[in-house]
Coordinates of C-alpha atoms in Angstrom, one line a residue:
M1312 CA 349.7 -37.1 195.7
H1313 CA 350.0 -40.7 194.5
A1314 CA 353.2 -42.5 194.0
L1315 CA 356.0 -43.8 196.0
S1316 CA 359.0 -42.2 194.4
L1317 CA 361.0 -44.6 192.3
N1318 CA 364.0 -43.5 194.3
F1319 CA 362.6 -45.9 197.0
F1320 CA 362.3 -48.8 194.5
S1321 CA 365.8 -48.3 193.1
C1322 CA 367.6 -47.4 196.3
I1323 CA 366.7 -50.7 198.0
S1324 CA 368.0 -52.7 195.1
L1325 CA 371.6 -51.6 195.1
S1326 CA 374.2 -53.9 193.5
R1327 CA 373.9 -57.5 194.7
P1328 CA 375.1 -60.3 192.3
V1329 CA 372.1 -62.4 191.4
L1330 CA 369.6 -64.3 189.4
K1331 CA 367.9 -62.8 186.4
L1332 CA 364.2 -61.9 186.5
R1333 CA 361.9 -64.8 186.0
I1334 CA 358.2 -65.0 185.4
M1335 CA 355.7 -67.9 185.5
S1336 CA 354.9 -69.7 182.2
E1337 CA 351.8 -71.8 181.7
E1338 CA 353.6 -73.4 178.8
Q1339 CA 356.1 -74.8 181.2
N1340 CA 353.5 -76.0 183.6
G1341 CA 354.1 -73.3 186.1
K1342 CA 357.9 -73.5 186.0
P1343 CA 359.7 -70.1 185.9
E1344 CA 361.1 -69.0 182.6
E1345 CA 363.4 -66.0 181.9
W1346 CA 361.7 -62.9 180.7
A1347 CA 363.5 -61.3 177.7
W1348 CA 363.2 -57.6 178.5
P1349 CA 362.2 -55.7 175.3
E1350 CA 364.0 -52.7 174.0
L1351 CA 362.3 -49.4 174.9
K1352 CA 360.0 -48.4 172.1
L1353 CA 357.9 -45.3 172.7
P1354 CA 354.4 -45.1 171.3
D1355 CA 353.9 -42.7 168.4
L1356 CA 351.3 -40.7 170.3
L1357 CA 353.8 -39.9 173.1
L1358 CA 356.0 -38.2 170.5
T1359 CA 353.3 -35.9 169.1
D1360 CA 353.5 -32.2 169.8
T1361 CA 350.3 -32.2 171.8
V1362 CA 351.4 -34.9 174.3
R1363 CA 355.0 -33.9 174.3
K1364 CA 354.0 -30.3 175.4
L1365 CA 351.8 -31.8 178.2
H1366 CA 354.7 -33.7 179.6
E1367 CA 357.1 -30.8 179.2
A1368 CA 354.7 -28.8 181.4
I1369 CA 354.8 -31.5 184.0
E1370 CA 358.6 -31.4 184.1
S1371 CA 358.8 -27.7 184.3
E1372 CA 355.8 -26.7 186.5
W1373 CA 355.0 -29.6 188.8
D1374 CA 356.8 -30.3 192.1
S1375 CA 358.3 -33.6 192.9
L1376 CA 355.2 -34.8 194.7
R1377 CA 353.0 -34.4 191.7
Q1378 CA 355.7 -35.7 189.3
S1379 CA 355.8 -38.9 191.3
A1380 CA 352.5 -39.9 189.7
C1381 CA 354.4 -40.1 186.3
Q1382 CA 357.2 -42.0 187.9
T1383 CA 354.8 -44.7 189.1
A1384 CA 353.2 -44.8 185.6
A1385 CA 356.7 -45.4 184.2
G1386 CA 357.1 -48.4 186.5
R1387 CA 353.8 -49.9 185.4
A1388 CA 354.7 -49.3 181.8
L1389 CA 358.0 -51.0 181.9
W1390 CA 356.5 -53.9 183.8
K1391 CA 353.4 -54.1 181.7
H1392 CA 354.1 -57.8 180.9
V1393 CA 352.7 -58.3 184.4
T1394 CA 350.7 -55.2 185.1
H1395 CA 348.9 -55.1 181.7
D1396 CA 348.6 -51.4 181.9
Q1397 CA 348.4 -50.3 178.3
L1398 CA 347.9 -46.6 179.2
A1399 CA 350.9 -46.3 181.5
E1400 CA 353.5 -45.3 178.8
L1401 CA 351.3 -42.4 177.6
L1402 CA 350.7 -41.2 181.2
A1403 CA 354.3 -41.5 182.3
G1404 CA 356.0 -39.5 179.5
E1405 CA 359.3 -40.0 177.7
T1406 CA 361.6 -38.6 180.4
Y1407 CA 360.5 -41.0 183.2
L1408 CA 360.3 -44.0 180.9
R1409 CA 363.9 -43.5 179.7
S1410 CA 365.1 -42.9 183.2
L1411 CA 363.7 -46.1 184.6
Y1412 CA 364.6 -48.1 181.5
E1413 CA 368.3 -47.1 182.0
K1414 CA 368.1 -48.3 185.6
I1415 CA 366.6 -51.6 184.5
K1416 CA 369.3 -52.1 181.9
K1417 CA 372.1 -51.5 184.5
D1418 CA 370.4 -53.9 186.9
R1419 CA 370.2 -56.6 184.3
C1420 CA 373.8 -56.1 183.1
R1421 CA 375.1 -56.7 186.6
N1422 CA 372.5 -59.5 187.3
A1423 CA 371.0 -57.6 190.2
R1424 CA 368.8 -59.7 192.5
E1425 CA 366.1 -57.0 192.5
V1426 CA 365.5 -55.3 189.1
S1427 CA 364.4 -51.7 189.4
G1428 CA 360.6 -51.4 189.5
V1429 CA 359.9 -55.0 190.6
M1430 CA 358.7 -53.6 193.9
L1431 CA 356.2 -51.3 192.1
A1432 CA 355.0 -54.2 190.0
V1433 CA 354.4 -56.4 193.0
R1434 CA 352.6 -53.5 194.7
T1435 CA 350.4 -52.9 191.7
L1436 CA 349.4 -56.5 191.5
W1437 CA 348.7 -56.7 195.2
F1438 CA 346.3 -53.8 195.1
D1439 CA 344.7 -55.2 191.9
S1440 CA 344.1 -58.6 193.5
K1441 CA 342.8 -57.2 196.8
I1442 CA 340.4 -54.8 195.0
E1443 CA 338.9 -57.7 193.1
A1444 CA 338.7 -59.9 196.2
A1445 CA 337.0 -57.1 198.2
L1446 CA 334.4 -56.5 195.5
S1447 CA 333.7 -60.2 195.3
S1448 CA 333.1 -60.3 199.1
F1449 CA 330.3 -57.7 199.0
D1450 CA 326.7 -59.0 199.0
G1451 CA 325.2 -57.2 196.0
G1452 CA 323.8 -53.7 196.0
G1453 CA 326.6 -52.2 194.0
A1454 CA 329.9 -50.9 195.3
Q1455 CA 332.3 -48.0 195.1
V1456 CA 336.1 -47.8 194.8
V1457 CA 337.7 -44.6 195.9
L1458 CA 341.3 -44.0 194.8
L1459 CA 342.8 -41.4 197.0
G1460 CA 345.8 -39.7 195.4
A1461 CA 344.9 -41.4 192.1
G1462 CA 347.6 -39.8 190.1
M1463 CA 348.0 -41.5 186.7
D1464 CA 346.3 -44.7 187.9
A1465 CA 344.4 -46.4 185.0
R1466 CA 342.5 -49.2 186.9
A1467 CA 339.2 -47.9 185.7
Y1468 CA 340.3 -48.7 182.2
R1469 CA 341.9 -52.1 182.7
L1470 CA 340.3 -54.0 185.6
S1471 CA 337.3 -56.1 184.6
C1472 CA 336.2 -56.5 188.2
L1473 CA 335.2 -52.8 188.1
K1474 CA 332.5 -53.2 185.5
E1475 CA 329.7 -53.0 188.0
T1476 CA 331.5 -50.5 190.2
D1477 CA 331.5 -46.7 190.5
V1478 CA 335.1 -45.5 190.6
F1479 CA 336.2 -42.1 192.1
E1480 CA 339.7 -40.7 191.5
V1481 CA 340.7 -38.0 194.0
D1482 CA 343.8 -35.9 193.4
F1483 CA 345.1 -32.3 192.9
P1484 CA 343.1 -30.4 190.2
E1485 CA 346.2 -30.0 187.9
V1486 CA 347.0 -33.7 188.1
L1487 CA 343.5 -34.8 187.1
Q1488 CA 343.3 -32.2 184.4
M1489 CA 346.6 -33.2 182.8
K1490 CA 345.5 -36.9 183.0
T1491 CA 342.1 -36.1 181.4
T1492 CA 343.7 -34.1 178.6
T1493 CA 346.4 -36.7 177.9
L1494 CA 343.8 -39.5 177.7
Q1495 CA 341.6 -37.3 175.5
A1496 CA 344.5 -37.0 173.0
A1497 CA 344.6 -40.8 172.9
T1498 CA 340.8 -41.0 172.4
D1499 CA 341.1 -38.6 169.5
S1500 CA 343.8 -40.7 167.9
I1501 CA 342.5 -43.4 165.5
N1502 CA 345.5 -45.6 166.2
D1503 CA 345.7 -45.3 170.0
N1504 CA 342.1 -45.1 171.3
Q1505 CA 341.5 -48.9 171.6
H1506 CA 342.7 -48.8 175.3
V1507 CA 341.0 -45.6 176.3
R1508 CA 337.6 -47.1 177.2
V1509 CA 336.4 -47.0 180.8
I1510 CA 335.6 -50.5 182.0
A1511 CA 334.2 -49.3 185.3
K1512 CA 330.5 -48.7 185.6
S1513 CA 331.3 -45.0 186.1
L1514 CA 334.4 -42.9 186.6
N1515 CA 334.3 -39.7 188.5
R1516 CA 337.4 -37.4 189.0
V1517 CA 337.3 -35.3 192.1
A1518 CA 339.7 -32.4 192.4
A1519 CA 340.7 -32.2 196.0
D1520 CA 343.7 -32.1 198.4
I1521 CA 343.2 -34.7 201.0
R1522 CA 345.2 -32.6 203.4
D1523 CA 342.2 -30.2 203.4
N1524 CA 339.1 -30.8 205.5
D1525 CA 336.7 -30.6 202.6
W1526 CA 337.8 -33.5 200.4
L1527 CA 335.0 -35.9 201.7
Q1528 CA 332.4 -33.2 201.0
K1529 CA 333.7 -32.8 197.4
L1530 CA 333.6 -36.6 197.0
Q1531 CA 330.0 -36.7 198.0
I1532 CA 329.1 -33.8 195.7
S1533 CA 330.6 -35.9 192.9
G1534 CA 328.3 -38.8 193.6
F1535 CA 329.9 -40.8 196.4
V1536 CA 327.3 -42.5 198.6
P1537 CA 328.4 -43.1 202.2
E1538 CA 325.9 -45.9 202.6
K1539 CA 327.2 -47.9 199.7
N1540 CA 329.8 -50.7 200.1
T1541 CA 333.2 -49.0 199.6
V1542 CA 336.8 -50.0 198.9
W1543 CA 339.2 -47.3 199.8
V1544 CA 342.6 -47.5 197.9
L1545 CA 345.5 -45.5 199.4
E1546 CA 348.4 -46.7 197.2
G1547 CA 351.6 -44.7 197.6
I1548 CA 350.1 -41.8 199.4
L1549 CA 350.1 -42.0 203.2
Y1550 CA 353.9 -41.5 203.7
Y1551 CA 353.8 -38.2 201.9
L1552 CA 351.4 -36.8 204.5
S1553 CA 352.3 -35.4 207.9
H1554 CA 351.4 -37.7 210.8
S1555 CA 348.3 -35.6 211.7
H1556 CA 347.0 -35.5 208.2
A1557 CA 347.5 -39.2 207.7
I1558 CA 345.7 -40.1 210.9
E1559 CA 342.9 -37.7 210.0
V1560 CA 342.4 -39.4 206.6
L1561 CA 342.4 -42.8 208.2
K1562 CA 339.9 -41.7 210.8
I1563 CA 337.5 -40.3 208.2
I1564 CA 337.6 -43.7 206.3
A1565 CA 337.2 -45.6 209.6
D1566 CA 334.1 -43.5 210.5
N1567 CA 332.5 -44.7 207.3
R1568 CA 332.3 -48.2 208.7
A1569 CA 329.3 -47.2 210.8
L1570 CA 327.3 -46.8 207.6
T1571 CA 328.3 -49.7 205.4
R1572 CA 330.9 -52.4 204.7
T1573 CA 334.2 -50.8 204.3
V1574 CA 337.5 -52.2 203.0
L1575 CA 340.8 -50.2 203.3
L1576 CA 343.8 -51.1 201.1
A1577 CA 347.0 -49.1 201.9
D1578 CA 350.7 -49.3 202.0
F1579 CA 352.8 -48.1 204.9
M1580 CA 356.5 -47.2 205.2
N1581 CA 358.3 -48.1 208.3
K1582 CA 360.5 -45.4 210.0
S1583 CA 363.7 -46.5 208.3
S1584 CA 362.2 -46.0 204.9
T1585 CA 361.3 -42.4 205.4
T1586 CA 365.1 -41.6 205.7
L1587 CA 365.4 -42.0 202.0
S1588 CA 363.9 -38.5 201.7
S1589 CA 363.2 -36.5 204.8
S1590 CA 361.8 -33.7 202.7
M1591 CA 359.3 -36.0 200.9
F1592 CA 358.4 -38.8 203.3
H1593 CA 356.9 -38.0 206.7
F1594 CA 354.2 -40.4 208.0
H1595 CA 355.3 -43.9 209.0
S1596 CA 354.1 -46.8 211.0
D1597 CA 356.1 -49.9 212.0
W1598 CA 353.0 -51.5 213.3
P1599 CA 350.0 -50.5 211.0
D1600 CA 348.2 -53.8 212.0
C1601 CA 348.0 -52.3 215.5
L1602 CA 347.3 -48.8 214.4
L1603 CA 344.2 -49.5 212.3
P1604 CA 342.3 -51.5 215.0
S1605 CA 342.8 -48.5 217.3
L1606 CA 341.0 -46.4 214.7
G1607 CA 338.0 -48.7 214.4
F1608 CA 338.9 -51.5 212.0
S1609 CA 338.1 -55.0 213.3
E1610 CA 339.8 -57.1 210.6
V1611 CA 343.4 -56.3 209.6
K1612 CA 345.9 -58.3 207.6
L1613 CA 349.5 -57.2 206.9
S1614 CA 351.8 -58.5 204.1
Q1615 CA 355.3 -57.9 203.1
I1616 CA 356.8 -58.2 199.7
G1617 CA 357.6 -61.8 199.1
D1618 CA 354.8 -63.1 201.2
P1619 CA 352.5 -65.7 199.5
D1620 CA 350.0 -63.0 198.5
A1621 CA 352.7 -60.4 197.6
H1622 CA 355.0 -62.4 195.3
F1623 CA 353.3 -63.0 192.0
G1624 CA 356.1 -65.2 190.7
L1625 CA 358.5 -62.2 190.5
L1626 CA 360.8 -63.0 193.4
H1627 CA 362.4 -66.4 193.0
D1628 CA 365.8 -65.8 194.5
P1629 CA 365.6 -66.8 198.2
L1630 CA 368.4 -64.3 199.0
N1631 CA 366.7 -61.3 197.5
L1632 CA 366.4 -58.2 199.7
F1633 CA 362.7 -58.7 200.4
N1634 CA 363.1 -62.2 201.6
K1635 CA 366.0 -61.2 203.8
L1636 CA 363.9 -58.5 205.4
R1637 CA 360.9 -60.9 206.0
S1638 CA 363.2 -63.2 207.9
L1639 CA 363.9 -60.5 210.5
P1640 CA 361.6 -59.4 213.3
R1641 CA 359.8 -56.1 212.3
S1642 CA 361.3 -54.5 215.4
V1643 CA 364.8 -54.7 213.9
Q1644 CA 365.7 -51.4 212.3
T1645 CA 369.3 -52.2 211.2
H1646 CA 370.3 -55.4 209.3
P1647 CA 372.6 -57.5 211.5
D1648 CA 374.6 -58.7 208.5
D1649 CA 375.7 -55.4 206.9
G1650 CA 374.4 -52.6 209.1
T1651 CA 372.0 -51.3 206.4
P1652 CA 368.7 -49.8 207.4
C1653 CA 365.8 -52.3 207.2
R1654 CA 363.5 -50.3 204.9
R1655 CA 360.2 -52.0 204.7
L1656 CA 356.9 -51.4 202.8
Y1657 CA 353.9 -53.0 204.4
F1658 CA 350.7 -53.8 202.4
V1659 CA 347.7 -53.7 204.7
Q1660 CA 344.1 -54.8 204.2
A1661 CA 341.6 -53.7 206.8
S1662 CA 337.8 -54.1 206.8
S1663 CA 334.8 -53.5 209.0
S1664 CA 331.1 -53.3 208.9
P1665 CA 328.3 -51.6 211.0
H1666 CA 327.7 -54.9 212.9
Q1667 CA 331.3 -55.6 213.9
T1668 CA 333.1 -54.4 217.0
T1669 CA 336.7 -53.6 217.3
P1670 CA 339.0 -55.7 219.5

């Protein structure tokens, strides 16, 4: 239970004439330069019988919720010039890579303002940067990062800030098993194992459904220490839950603040966004920066895509969809210019400690 369906990322970037994607270049002293998107070239390991059969099982046996983990991996793979996720192609699989690549080609041919997947790239970079900042803020004693609904996340293999940190990946048993088997195939390959080295101090995979009431117990059995400084990462997961399940998960995390310094990193859909798929998306909050203090967090900061800390040099056109949404009050549900729903994704950082009181 991990990824925001790429339908969300593509649906919000319907045809709008625009600038081409640009990235920052040190060679040009910080001036943007156009990124020449490479042709899709699949890694050899992805085409082997072993890995191909693994991904065929995903397509035939998994429901859309579990498959969304591979969709997110495809986004990171095709934006790896900024995400630097070298394992994403392998974890995504050929079908999802080709599907997103075709969307990107179409967007670039019509000079779309928002190229498919850019939202996912920004989201990935936001979580990366906030994880690093949170770990830097802790005063020694070691730390833990818990990835709820980890899916095909490969942060334990690529973020250097995790080298002194214990990482826990929580997800459905079949998702974690498929991920482990796929990465083992890369480890066994002479040509493809250079990226399959865990950077984190330790990596523990915890098979659990966070909709059940025993996931925290399973986490503790796997080595999680409640008294240790902890960063909780809920990327692309809350909106798949019912309202009651989402609130319960947030309450469990909030309760941990009584024991240690706690940082929560999460993304929230607003109500309009859930209409993209009423069967998939359930929980929403138009005001998560008000919700979290009510649960016990004392420091909450909300960002929208395009804000200074959620930009990363990927959104230069002032008329792109994200900037247009940021210019409107959050209470506005329908855009006054064209009557389209104001579909927003909020990035929220919340923290607390045993010595702090909530407002």
